[in-house]
Amino acid sequence: MDAPSAGCAFEYLIETLNDSSQKFFNIPKLGGTKYDALPYSIRVLLEAAVRNCDGFLMKKQDVMNILDWKTKQNNVEVPFFPARVLLQDFTGIPAMVDFAAMREAVKTLGGDPKKVHPACPTDLTVDHSLQIDFNKCAIQNAPNPGGGDLQKAGKLSPLKVQPKKLPCRGQTTCRGPCDSGELGRNSGKFSSQIENTPILCPFHLQPVPEPETVLKNQEVEFGRNRERLQFFKWNSRVFRNVAVIPPETGMAHQVNLEYLSRVVFKEKDFLFPDTVVGTDSHITMVNGLGILGWGVGGIETEAVMLGLPVSLTLPEVVGCELTGSSNPFVTSIDVVLGITKHLRQVGVAGKFVEFFGSGVSQLSVVDRTTIANMCPEYGAILSFFPVDNVTLKHLEHTGFDKAKLESIETYLKAVKLFQNDQNSSREPEYSQVIQINLNSIIASVSGPKRPQDRVAVTDMKSDFQACLNEKVGFKGFQIAAEKQNDTVSIRYEGSEYKLSHGSVVIAAVISCTNNCNPSVMLAAGLLAKKAVEAGLHVKPYIRTSLSPGSGMVTHYLSSSGVLPYLSKLGFEIVGYGCSTCVGNTAPLSEAVLNAVKQGDLVTCGVLSGNKSFEGRLCDCVRASYLASPPLVVAYAIAGTVDIDFHTEPLGTDPSGKSIYLHNIWPSQEEVHQVEEEHVIFSMFKALKEKVEKGNKRWDSLEAPDSVLFPWDLKSTYIRCPSFFDKLTKEPVALQPVENAHVLLHLGDSVMTDHISPAGSIARSSAAAKYLTNRGLTPREFNSYGARRGNDAVMTRGTFANIKLFNKFIGKPAPKTIHFPSGQTLDVFEAAELYQKEGIPLIILAGKKYGSGNSRDWAAKGPYLLGVKAVLAESYEKIHKDHLIGIGIAPLQFLPGENADSLGLSGRETFSFTFPEELSPGITLSIKTSTGKVFGAIASFENDVEITLYKHGGLLNFVARKFS
């Protein structure tokens, strides 16, 4: 909600700002010294509660509970009304499909579908579904088999092999090719061009076309996703408050940071803090700007769009005091990983983290947003950096005018939301204070299988060798000692190469975490420049790619003169959007694949993202490491992770001299100088112009404008989901679950990646069979992300991850046992049989079920498979909320108990009944077919969750309110 709610109980707090027409709630007057003791993030929650206090959805007691945070934390639930919502296409499309389907349901129940509109500003960004079809290695290949119907995209022009020299594309006024000599002689000449197209030759200052790979990937993407784009355009036409950020603009979290962020909202002359929730886990990035925000599922996002609050337990707030300054060779990613490890060890899951101390001022806003972006990896709800002078200076550089900046500063100081405000009478009090000395952080990477397993770069060689020796597990590969030095020769592009354990086959600088921070991207470019000048190169079989999050990144890499060097090493821009990190990488060459299989090699992928889960990059890439962009380039040059950078050279220069990493590593001073010269106001201005201008493909796209969406029954992309099929005007009483079979028996740390479909659709999968039966070829399958608007595809892809370890099967595989028949089947096929037989299903799991990124299909999929409950030792909170929001009961073993301790094999059946008066945390009695009886906690945290569950989930609850 925007302006104050009608009948707001706190209207007496409304004042004008410095005798202007701008009004605001003077919240400090409500609490006095009690307010001054609140953490800044809690003050933001309090302001939203006061402004939206209507006595119904937000009660006066909720406001008092927030004000009494010190004694009420972890003990009460409070509603929160964010100022806006952000959707991205991968997870936004199911939310908007459900929204469209809700209009159908409301009409069916006799309501007016025209009343179904978002109640708050809702921005949907399209550029999240990028799949790499073309790059420097695949420039002559047909698009990746996960691609769609290319005929619909129009005829593609022939692709050419990337030349060894970098020509100026035949411009008549250019003086010749940009060969290595000119790269060295003209490196000081930078262009001032802002737009991605045309990019200026940074050496001759003449326009050149955009890299061919970008244009080709964009062309294929638009053709592949035309149907989804038409649906998005329909949404922007018929729903008030919905704005679609057109394709070819940038990633959700970066556009949010660079374009959509207000810091302070102004609606109807009313000022209030900018806050946001959305369907992307990287929403937390904006907390680095002093904007309170975090990622939620599509289900909760829809609720906010329909005028309902997000409900959260009033959280603990951990104060993180940063002291000192970082070492010269440490990048912001090292700082992020260092803080991540420290916070994970301390334990901040389900808490707010708020940063303060002298070290905070040492961090730029882009460093802060990078740290805030890693919240999902250390489990915090968010990491908040209150607005300070550094923030204001950043906003000035990004185009905020002087009057707006003055208004922001005056308002935030008036409500004591400005850090280091001299008017503050006392410092905030935190639930817990931890200290981190930035000087103690060293350069590191994470992997080889999990993002939390951090490895110092100095220990990389020994750690990888230890991983080869260890048993198969979170780190080990169990390679026999006599085979650890094996090599396999390959012939590629006329030359002989040798692959061994540790060989790098994928190196990707991608649009996740890092690209919001120019310093690390520029460091990668400067390192590439020095490497090229030293005569170093990257082996051509390595699948290299550069996928920036927005055009701003392209601009500063181009205008600083480093982009041609990255391209010369193979890091050519392939497009804008998630690619390698979500499994959308192009296939490796047959030579590499055959060598990996022949030698049973542990090959590696190195990427600059924040996710590195086993099997995500490619089936044949068994080790994947997260690293800063300059280290991605360094490992690509080295060609292996089995290297000690301090004692082993990256290669040799033309004279035979050994070149070590320290010889080409750019200093912080070099990086900062280039950053100051090129990360400027014009970049942000250009992005704003690009968003508002749109593009020809989008503008010419035809789309319907009817009240109800005209569903195409033949569509394999957009389908009216079945969530509302049995919807009644009033909820029915909770039914007992009787003789339920176990669909899956899982262990600890089951990620949402294991549950929710992502990446390419395997040809042998249930989803592939469905698409094939509808006349599609494998080239037309596209990815699961692109088909999130089709519940039939997504249900079939649920639990289809090749790394899923089901104890019934005894090895990683997307399989389970259908116990009535004894057959081993795909998970979907077994669930389908159970549903035909009228048998309810449950899932047995261990600790931390549903860890990882927020994915609503990790709940929707099991629900449509017929799962009635999950019985686990513990849950990731966001995923547990999603289960409740879709209508699945989250049951929890009693403390100290689990399936093993209770002697449960999972082959028995389970029965339980909910009492008429269901209350939070109640213990249920579960009976098995073997006669065993044990207790389990119904893990509902508040009455709102119980109400939603009784309605059969949030979608049904909201639809009934409109009928």
PDB file of N, CA, C and O in Angstrom, residues 613-670:
ATOM      1  N   PHE A 613      26.303 -26.012  -7.422  1.00  0.00           N
ATOM      2  CA  PHE A 613      25.808 -27.295  -6.975  1.00  0.00           C
ATOM      3  C   PHE A 613      26.210 -28.384  -7.964  1.00  0.00           C
ATOM      4  O   PHE A 613      26.238 -28.160  -9.174  1.00  0.00           O
ATOM      5  N   GLU A 614      26.476 -29.547  -7.432  1.00  0.00           N
ATOM      6  CA  GLU A 614      26.976 -30.657  -8.232  1.00  0.00           C
ATOM      7  C   GLU A 614      26.034 -30.981  -9.381  1.00  0.00           C
ATOM      8  O   GLU A 614      24.823 -31.096  -9.195  1.00  0.00           O
ATOM      9  N   GLY A 615      26.585 -31.139 -10.581  1.00  0.00           N
ATOM     10  CA  GLY A 615      25.801 -31.529 -11.746  1.00  0.00           C
ATOM     11  C   GLY A 615      25.036 -30.406 -12.393  1.00  0.00           C
ATOM     12  O   GLY A 615      24.332 -30.610 -13.372  1.00  0.00           O
ATOM     13  N   ARG A 616      25.170 -29.180 -11.854  1.00  0.00           N
ATOM     14  CA  ARG A 616      24.370 -28.075 -12.377  1.00  0.00           C
ATOM     15  C   ARG A 616      24.894 -27.571 -13.715  1.00  0.00           C
ATOM     16  O   ARG A 616      24.135 -27.217 -14.602  1.00  0.00           O
ATOM     17  N   LEU A 617      26.216 -27.519 -13.856  1.00  0.00           N
ATOM     18  CA  LEU A 617      26.789 -26.964 -15.082  1.00  0.00           C
ATOM     19  C   LEU A 617      26.616 -27.917 -16.253  1.00  0.00           C
ATOM     20  O   LEU A 617      26.175 -27.534 -17.327  1.00  0.00           O
ATOM     21  N   CYS A 618      26.990 -29.181 -16.019  1.00  0.00           N
ATOM     22  CA  CYS A 618      26.983 -30.170 -17.093  1.00  0.00           C
ATOM     23  C   CYS A 618      27.232 -31.520 -16.428  1.00  0.00           C
ATOM     24  O   CYS A 618      27.984 -31.609 -15.448  1.00  0.00           O
ATOM     25  N   ASP A 619      26.617 -32.568 -16.951  1.00  0.00           N
ATOM     26  CA  ASP A 619      26.775 -33.895 -16.354  1.00  0.00           C
ATOM     27  C   ASP A 619      28.240 -34.312 -16.258  1.00  0.00           C
ATOM     28  O   ASP A 619      28.639 -34.999 -15.319  1.00  0.00           O
ATOM     29  N   CYS A 620      29.040 -33.907 -17.254  1.00  0.00           N
ATOM     30  CA  CYS A 620      30.426 -34.376 -17.301  1.00  0.00           C
ATOM     31  C   CYS A 620      31.376 -33.472 -16.523  1.00  0.00           C
ATOM     32  O   CYS A 620      32.569 -33.762 -16.434  1.00  0.00           O
ATOM     33  N   VAL A 621      30.895 -32.371 -15.977  1.00  0.00           N
ATOM     34  CA  VAL A 621      31.731 -31.474 -15.180  1.00  0.00           C
ATOM     35  C   VAL A 621      31.449 -31.768 -13.711  1.00  0.00           C
ATOM     36  O   VAL A 621      30.457 -31.325 -13.153  1.00  0.00           O
ATOM     37  N   ARG A 622      32.342 -32.527 -13.107  1.00  0.00           N
ATOM     38  CA  ARG A 622      32.074 -33.023 -11.758  1.00  0.00           C
ATOM     39  C   ARG A 622      32.464 -32.030 -10.672  1.00  0.00           C
ATOM     40  O   ARG A 622      31.971 -32.126  -9.549  1.00  0.00           O
ATOM     41  N   ALA A 623      33.346 -31.115 -10.967  1.00  0.00           N
ATOM     42  CA  ALA A 623      33.764 -30.120  -9.979  1.00  0.00           C
ATOM     43  C   ALA A 623      33.437 -28.735 -10.503  1.00  0.00           C
ATOM     44  O   ALA A 623      33.734 -28.417 -11.657  1.00  0.00           O
ATOM     45  N   SER A 624      32.812 -27.925  -9.676  1.00  0.00           N
ATOM     46  CA  SER A 624      32.533 -26.544 -10.084  1.00  0.00           C
ATOM     47  C   SER A 624      32.915 -25.613  -8.944  1.00  0.00           C
ATOM     48  O   SER A 624      32.604 -25.881  -7.783  1.00  0.00           O
ATOM     49  N   TYR A 625      33.608 -24.563  -9.291  1.00  0.00           N
ATOM     50  CA  TYR A 625      34.114 -23.623  -8.296  1.00  0.00           C
ATOM     51  C   TYR A 625      33.565 -22.224  -8.557  1.00  0.00           C
ATOM     52  O   TYR A 625      33.447 -21.794  -9.704  1.00  0.00           O
ATOM     53  N   LEU A 626      33.236 -21.547  -7.474  1.00  0.00           N
ATOM     54  CA  LEU A 626      32.879 -20.130  -7.549  1.00  0.00           C
ATOM     55  C   LEU A 626      34.144 -19.313  -7.321  1.00  0.00           C
ATOM     56  O   LEU A 626      34.920 -19.610  -6.411  1.00  0.00           O
ATOM     57  N   ALA A 627      34.332 -18.312  -8.118  1.00  0.00           N
ATOM     58  CA  ALA A 627      35.520 -17.477  -7.986  1.00  0.00           C
ATOM     59  C   ALA A 627      35.192 -16.070  -8.452  1.00  0.00           C
ATOM     60  O   ALA A 627      34.204 -15.848  -9.155  1.00  0.00           O
ATOM     61  N   SER A 628      36.026 -15.124  -8.060  1.00  0.00           N
ATOM     62  CA  SER A 628      35.841 -13.762  -8.538  1.00  0.00           C
ATOM     63  C   SER A 628      36.134 -13.725 -10.038  1.00  0.00           C
ATOM     64  O   SER A 628      36.867 -14.567 -10.562  1.00  0.00           O
ATOM     65  N   PRO A 629      35.586 -12.753 -10.769  1.00  0.00           N
ATOM     66  CA  PRO A 629      35.832 -12.680 -12.215  1.00  0.00           C
ATOM     67  C   PRO A 629      37.302 -12.714 -12.608  1.00  0.00           C
ATOM     68  O   PRO A 629      37.659 -13.429 -13.539  1.00  0.00           O
ATOM     69  N   PRO A 630      38.207 -11.972 -11.930  1.00  0.00           N
ATOM     70  CA  PRO A 630      39.611 -12.066 -12.358  1.00  0.00           C
ATOM     71  C   PRO A 630      40.198 -13.461 -12.146  1.00  0.00           C
ATOM     72  O   PRO A 630      41.037 -13.902 -12.931  1.00  0.00           O
ATOM     73  N   LEU A 631      39.743 -14.171 -11.098  1.00  0.00           N
ATOM     74  CA  LEU A 631      40.233 -15.530 -10.889  1.00  0.00           C
ATOM     75  C   LEU A 631      39.656 -16.497 -11.916  1.00  0.00           C
ATOM     76  O   LEU A 631      40.313 -17.473 -12.296  1.00  0.00           O
ATOM     77  N   VAL A 632      38.417 -16.255 -12.379  1.00  0.00           N
ATOM     78  CA  VAL A 632      37.862 -17.071 -13.458  1.00  0.00           C
ATOM     79  C   VAL A 632      38.768 -16.967 -14.685  1.00  0.00           C
ATOM     80  O   VAL A 632      39.117 -17.970 -15.320  1.00  0.00           O
ATOM     81  N   VAL A 633      39.162 -15.748 -15.012  1.00  0.00           N
ATOM     82  CA  VAL A 633      40.052 -15.539 -16.160  1.00  0.00           C
ATOM     83  C   VAL A 633      41.404 -16.199 -15.903  1.00  0.00           C
ATOM     84  O   VAL A 633      41.976 -16.844 -16.792  1.00  0.00           O
ATOM     85  N   ALA A 634      41.910 -16.081 -14.683  1.00  0.00           N
ATOM     86  CA  ALA A 634      43.221 -16.651 -14.353  1.00  0.00           C
ATOM     87  C   ALA A 634      43.204 -18.173 -14.495  1.00  0.00           C
ATOM     88  O   ALA A 634      44.124 -18.765 -15.067  1.00  0.00           O
ATOM     89  N   TYR A 635      42.161 -18.818 -13.967  1.00  0.00           N
ATOM     90  CA  TYR A 635      42.092 -20.279 -14.062  1.00  0.00           C
ATOM     91  C   TYR A 635      41.859 -20.725 -15.507  1.00  0.00           C
ATOM     92  O   TYR A 635      42.316 -21.801 -15.913  1.00  0.00           O
ATOM     93  N   ALA A 636      41.153 -19.921 -16.276  1.00  0.00           N
ATOM     94  CA  ALA A 636      40.978 -20.252 -17.690  1.00  0.00           C
ATOM     95  C   ALA A 636      42.325 -20.217 -18.415  1.00  0.00           C
ATOM     96  O   ALA A 636      42.631 -21.088 -19.237  1.00  0.00           O
ATOM     97  N   ILE A 637      43.140 -19.214 -18.110  1.00  0.00           N
ATOM     98  CA  ILE A 637      44.474 -19.126 -18.724  1.00  0.00           C
ATOM     99  C   ILE A 637      45.334 -20.311 -18.286  1.00  0.00           C
ATOM    100  O   ILE A 637      46.029 -20.936 -19.089  1.00  0.00           O
ATOM    101  N   ALA A 638      45.269 -20.634 -16.987  1.00  0.00           N
ATOM    102  CA  ALA A 638      46.049 -21.755 -16.468  1.00  0.00           C
ATOM    103  C   ALA A 638      45.576 -23.075 -17.070  1.00  0.00           C
ATOM    104  O   ALA A 638      46.368 -24.005 -17.258  1.00  0.00           O
ATOM    105  N   GLY A 639      44.270 -23.176 -17.334  1.00  0.00           N
ATOM    106  CA  GLY A 639      43.707 -24.393 -17.903  1.00  0.00           C
ATOM    107  C   GLY A 639      43.468 -25.486 -16.900  1.00  0.00           C
ATOM    108  O   GLY A 639      43.034 -26.585 -17.258  1.00  0.00           O
ATOM    109  N   THR A 640      43.712 -25.207 -15.617  1.00  0.00           N
ATOM    110  CA  THR A 640      43.529 -26.207 -14.571  1.00  0.00           C
ATOM    111  C   THR A 640      43.347 -25.521 -13.230  1.00  0.00           C
ATOM    112  O   THR A 640      43.808 -24.380 -13.044  1.00  0.00           O
ATOM    113  N   VAL A 641      42.679 -26.210 -12.304  1.00  0.00           N
ATOM    114  CA  VAL A 641      42.602 -25.713 -10.935  1.00  0.00           C
ATOM    115  C   VAL A 641      43.693 -26.353 -10.088  1.00  0.00           C
ATOM    116  O   VAL A 641      43.905 -25.966  -8.932  1.00  0.00           O
ATOM    117  N   ASP A 642      44.381 -27.335 -10.656  1.00  0.00           N
ATOM    118  CA  ASP A 642      45.451 -28.033  -9.953  1.00  0.00           C
ATOM    119  C   ASP A 642      46.753 -27.257 -10.126  1.00  0.00           C
ATOM    120  O   ASP A 642      47.703 -27.703 -10.774  1.00  0.00           O
ATOM    121  N   ILE A 643      46.762 -26.052  -9.541  1.00  0.00           N
ATOM    122  CA  ILE A 643      47.904 -25.149  -9.724  1.00  0.00           C
ATOM    123  C   ILE A 643      48.105 -24.313  -8.466  1.00  0.00           C
ATOM    124  O   ILE A 643      47.138 -23.916  -7.805  1.00  0.00           O
ATOM    125  N   ASP A 644      49.343 -24.062  -8.120  1.00  0.00           N
ATOM    126  CA  ASP A 644      49.706 -23.155  -7.038  1.00  0.00           C
ATOM    127  C   ASP A 644      50.177 -21.863  -7.689  1.00  0.00           C
ATOM    128  O   ASP A 644      51.276 -21.805  -8.259  1.00  0.00           O
ATOM    129  N   PHE A 645      49.357 -20.821  -7.636  1.00  0.00           N
ATOM    130  CA  PHE A 645      49.663 -19.580  -8.334  1.00  0.00           C
ATOM    131  C   PHE A 645      50.950 -18.922  -7.834  1.00  0.00           C
ATOM    132  O   PHE A 645      51.555 -18.125  -8.547  1.00  0.00           O
ATOM    133  N   HIS A 646      51.329 -19.229  -6.606  1.00  0.00           N
ATOM    134  CA  HIS A 646      52.520 -18.577  -6.051  1.00  0.00           C
ATOM    135  C   HIS A 646      53.804 -19.204  -6.584  1.00  0.00           C
ATOM    136  O   HIS A 646      54.836 -18.524  -6.690  1.00  0.00           O
ATOM    137  N   THR A 647      53.750 -20.485  -6.911  1.00  0.00           N
ATOM    138  CA  THR A 647      54.985 -21.175  -7.316  1.00  0.00           C
ATOM    139  C   THR A 647      54.967 -21.670  -8.754  1.00  0.00           C
ATOM    140  O   THR A 647      56.032 -22.024  -9.287  1.00  0.00           O
ATOM    141  N   GLU A 648      53.804 -21.706  -9.382  1.00  0.00           N
ATOM    142  CA  GLU A 648      53.696 -22.217 -10.746  1.00  0.00           C
ATOM    143  C   GLU A 648      53.226 -21.112 -11.684  1.00  0.00           C
ATOM    144  O   GLU A 648      52.294 -20.363 -11.355  1.00  0.00           O
ATOM    145  N   PRO A 649      53.846 -20.987 -12.839  1.00  0.00           N
ATOM    146  CA  PRO A 649      53.455 -19.915 -13.769  1.00  0.00           C
ATOM    147  C   PRO A 649      52.160 -20.245 -14.504  1.00  0.00           C
ATOM    148  O   PRO A 649      51.793 -21.408 -14.675  1.00  0.00           O
ATOM    149  N   LEU A 650      51.494 -19.187 -14.960  1.00  0.00           N
ATOM    150  CA  LEU A 650      50.317 -19.354 -15.809  1.00  0.00           C
ATOM    151  C   LEU A 650      50.727 -19.810 -17.202  1.00  0.00           C
ATOM    152  O   LEU A 650      49.980 -20.509 -17.892  1.00  0.00           O
ATOM    153  N   GLY A 651      51.897 -19.399 -17.619  1.00  0.00           N
ATOM    154  CA  GLY A 651      52.392 -19.714 -18.961  1.00  0.00           C
ATOM    155  C   GLY A 651      53.687 -18.953 -19.190  1.00  0.00           C
ATOM    156  O   GLY A 651      54.330 -18.481 -18.240  1.00  0.00           O
ATOM    157  N   THR A 652      54.055 -18.822 -20.432  1.00  0.00           N
ATOM    158  CA  THR A 652      55.282 -18.096 -20.770  1.00  0.00           C
ATOM    159  C   THR A 652      54.995 -17.039 -21.826  1.00  0.00           C
ATOM    160  O   THR A 652      54.049 -17.166 -22.613  1.00  0.00           O
ATOM    161  N   ASP A 653      55.804 -15.990 -21.831  1.00  0.00           N
ATOM    162  CA  ASP A 653      55.663 -14.969 -22.858  1.00  0.00           C
ATOM    163  C   ASP A 653      56.416 -15.424 -24.116  1.00  0.00           C
ATOM    164  O   ASP A 653      57.054 -16.490 -24.122  1.00  0.00           O
ATOM    165  N   PRO A 654      56.346 -14.670 -25.217  1.00  0.00           N
ATOM    166  CA  PRO A 654      56.993 -15.101 -26.469  1.00  0.00           C
ATOM    167  C   PRO A 654      58.486 -15.384 -26.336  1.00  0.00           C
ATOM    168  O   PRO A 654      59.044 -16.170 -27.111  1.00  0.00           O
ATOM    169  N   SER A 655      59.136 -14.780 -25.346  1.00  0.00           N
ATOM    170  CA  SER A 655      60.578 -15.002 -25.171  1.00  0.00           C
ATOM    171  C   SER A 655      60.873 -16.207 -24.298  1.00  0.00           C
ATOM    172  O   SER A 655      62.030 -16.554 -24.075  1.00  0.00           O
ATOM    173  N   GLY A 656      59.812 -16.853 -23.776  1.00  0.00           N
ATOM    174  CA  GLY A 656      60.004 -18.019 -22.935  1.00  0.00           C
ATOM    175  C   GLY A 656      60.046 -17.722 -21.453  1.00  0.00           C
ATOM    176  O   GLY A 656      60.223 -18.623 -20.626  1.00  0.00           O
ATOM    177  N   LYS A 657      59.877 -16.468 -21.071  1.00  0.00           N
ATOM    178  CA  LYS A 657      59.891 -16.087 -19.667  1.00  0.00           C
ATOM    179  C   LYS A 657      58.598 -16.521 -18.985  1.00  0.00           C
ATOM    180  O   LYS A 657      57.516 -16.336 -19.526  1.00  0.00           O
ATOM    181  N   SER A 658      58.722 -17.097 -17.807  1.00  0.00           N
ATOM    182  CA  SER A 658      57.539 -17.539 -17.058  1.00  0.00           C
ATOM    183  C   SER A 658      56.740 -16.335 -16.561  1.00  0.00           C
ATOM    184  O   SER A 658      57.312 -15.367 -16.037  1.00  0.00           O
ATOM    185  N   ILE A 659      55.419 -16.403 -16.742  1.00  0.00           N
ATOM    186  CA  ILE A 659      54.522 -15.348 -16.287  1.00  0.00           C
ATOM    187  C   ILE A 659      53.673 -15.902 -15.146  1.00  0.00           C
ATOM    188  O   ILE A 659      52.936 -16.881 -15.323  1.00  0.00           O
ATOM    189  N   TYR A 660      53.784 -15.279 -13.978  1.00  0.00           N
ATOM    190  CA  TYR A 660      53.021 -15.699 -12.801  1.00  0.00           C
ATOM    191  C   TYR A 660      51.809 -14.790 -12.623  1.00  0.00           C
ATOM    192  O   TYR A 660      51.747 -13.693 -13.196  1.00  0.00           O
ATOM    193  N   LEU A 661      50.880 -15.256 -11.820  1.00  0.00           N
ATOM    194  CA  LEU A 661      49.655 -14.475 -11.625  1.00  0.00           C
ATOM    195  C   LEU A 661      49.961 -13.097 -11.056  1.00  0.00           C
ATOM    196  O   LEU A 661      49.352 -12.104 -11.459  1.00  0.00           O
ATOM    197  N   HIS A 662      50.908 -13.019 -10.124  1.00  0.00           N
ATOM    198  CA  HIS A 662      51.199 -11.712  -9.525  1.00  0.00           C
ATOM    199  C   HIS A 662      51.773 -10.727 -10.543  1.00  0.00           C
ATOM    200  O   HIS A 662      51.744  -9.519 -10.332  1.00  0.00           O
ATOM    201  N   ASN A 663      52.300 -11.245 -11.661  1.00  0.00           N
ATOM    202  CA  ASN A 663      52.833 -10.362 -12.702  1.00  0.00           C
ATOM    203  C   ASN A 663      51.732  -9.619 -13.451  1.00  0.00           C
ATOM    204  O   ASN A 663      51.983  -8.537 -14.012  1.00  0.00           O
ATOM    205  N   ILE A 664      50.547 -10.207 -13.513  1.00  0.00           N
ATOM    206  CA  ILE A 664      49.472  -9.587 -14.305  1.00  0.00           C
ATOM    207  C   ILE A 664      48.268  -9.181 -13.458  1.00  0.00           C
ATOM    208  O   ILE A 664      47.295  -8.645 -13.984  1.00  0.00           O
ATOM    209  N   TRP A 665      48.343  -9.421 -12.138  1.00  0.00           N
ATOM    210  CA  TRP A 665      47.202  -9.070 -11.282  1.00  0.00           C
ATOM    211  C   TRP A 665      47.139  -7.553 -11.103  1.00  0.00           C
ATOM    212  O   TRP A 665      48.099  -6.926 -10.669  1.00  0.00           O
ATOM    213  N   PRO A 666      46.002  -6.915 -11.420  1.00  0.00           N
ATOM    214  CA  PRO A 666      45.915  -5.455 -11.287  1.00  0.00           C
ATOM    215  C   PRO A 666      45.828  -5.026  -9.828  1.00  0.00           C
ATOM    216  O   PRO A 666      45.197  -5.702  -9.012  1.00  0.00           O
ATOM    217  N   SER A 667      46.459  -3.927  -9.509  1.00  0.00           N
ATOM    218  CA  SER A 667      46.410  -3.407  -8.140  1.00  0.00           C
ATOM    219  C   SER A 667      45.066  -2.736  -7.885  1.00  0.00           C
ATOM    220  O   SER A 667      44.341  -2.377  -8.824  1.00  0.00           O
ATOM    221  N   GLN A 668      44.735  -2.577  -6.624  1.00  0.00           N
ATOM    222  CA  GLN A 668      43.489  -1.889  -6.276  1.00  0.00           C
ATOM    223  C   GLN A 668      43.494  -0.463  -6.807  1.00  0.00           C
ATOM    224  O   GLN A 668      42.453   0.053  -7.221  1.00  0.00           O
ATOM    225  N   GLU A 669      44.652   0.163  -6.785  1.00  0.00           N
ATOM    226  CA  GLU A 669      44.731   1.532  -7.286  1.00  0.00           C
ATOM    227  C   GLU A 669      44.368   1.593  -8.774  1.00  0.00           C
ATOM    228  O   GLU A 669      43.653   2.509  -9.210  1.00  0.00           O
ATOM    229  N   GLU A 670      44.891   0.632  -9.559  1.00  0.00           N
ATOM    230  CA  GLU A 670      44.559   0.589 -10.984  1.00  0.00           C
ATOM    231  C   GLU A 670      43.061   0.411 -11.193  1.00  0.00           C
ATOM    232  O   GLU A 670      42.432   1.093 -12.007  1.00  0.00           O
TER     233      GLU A 670
END
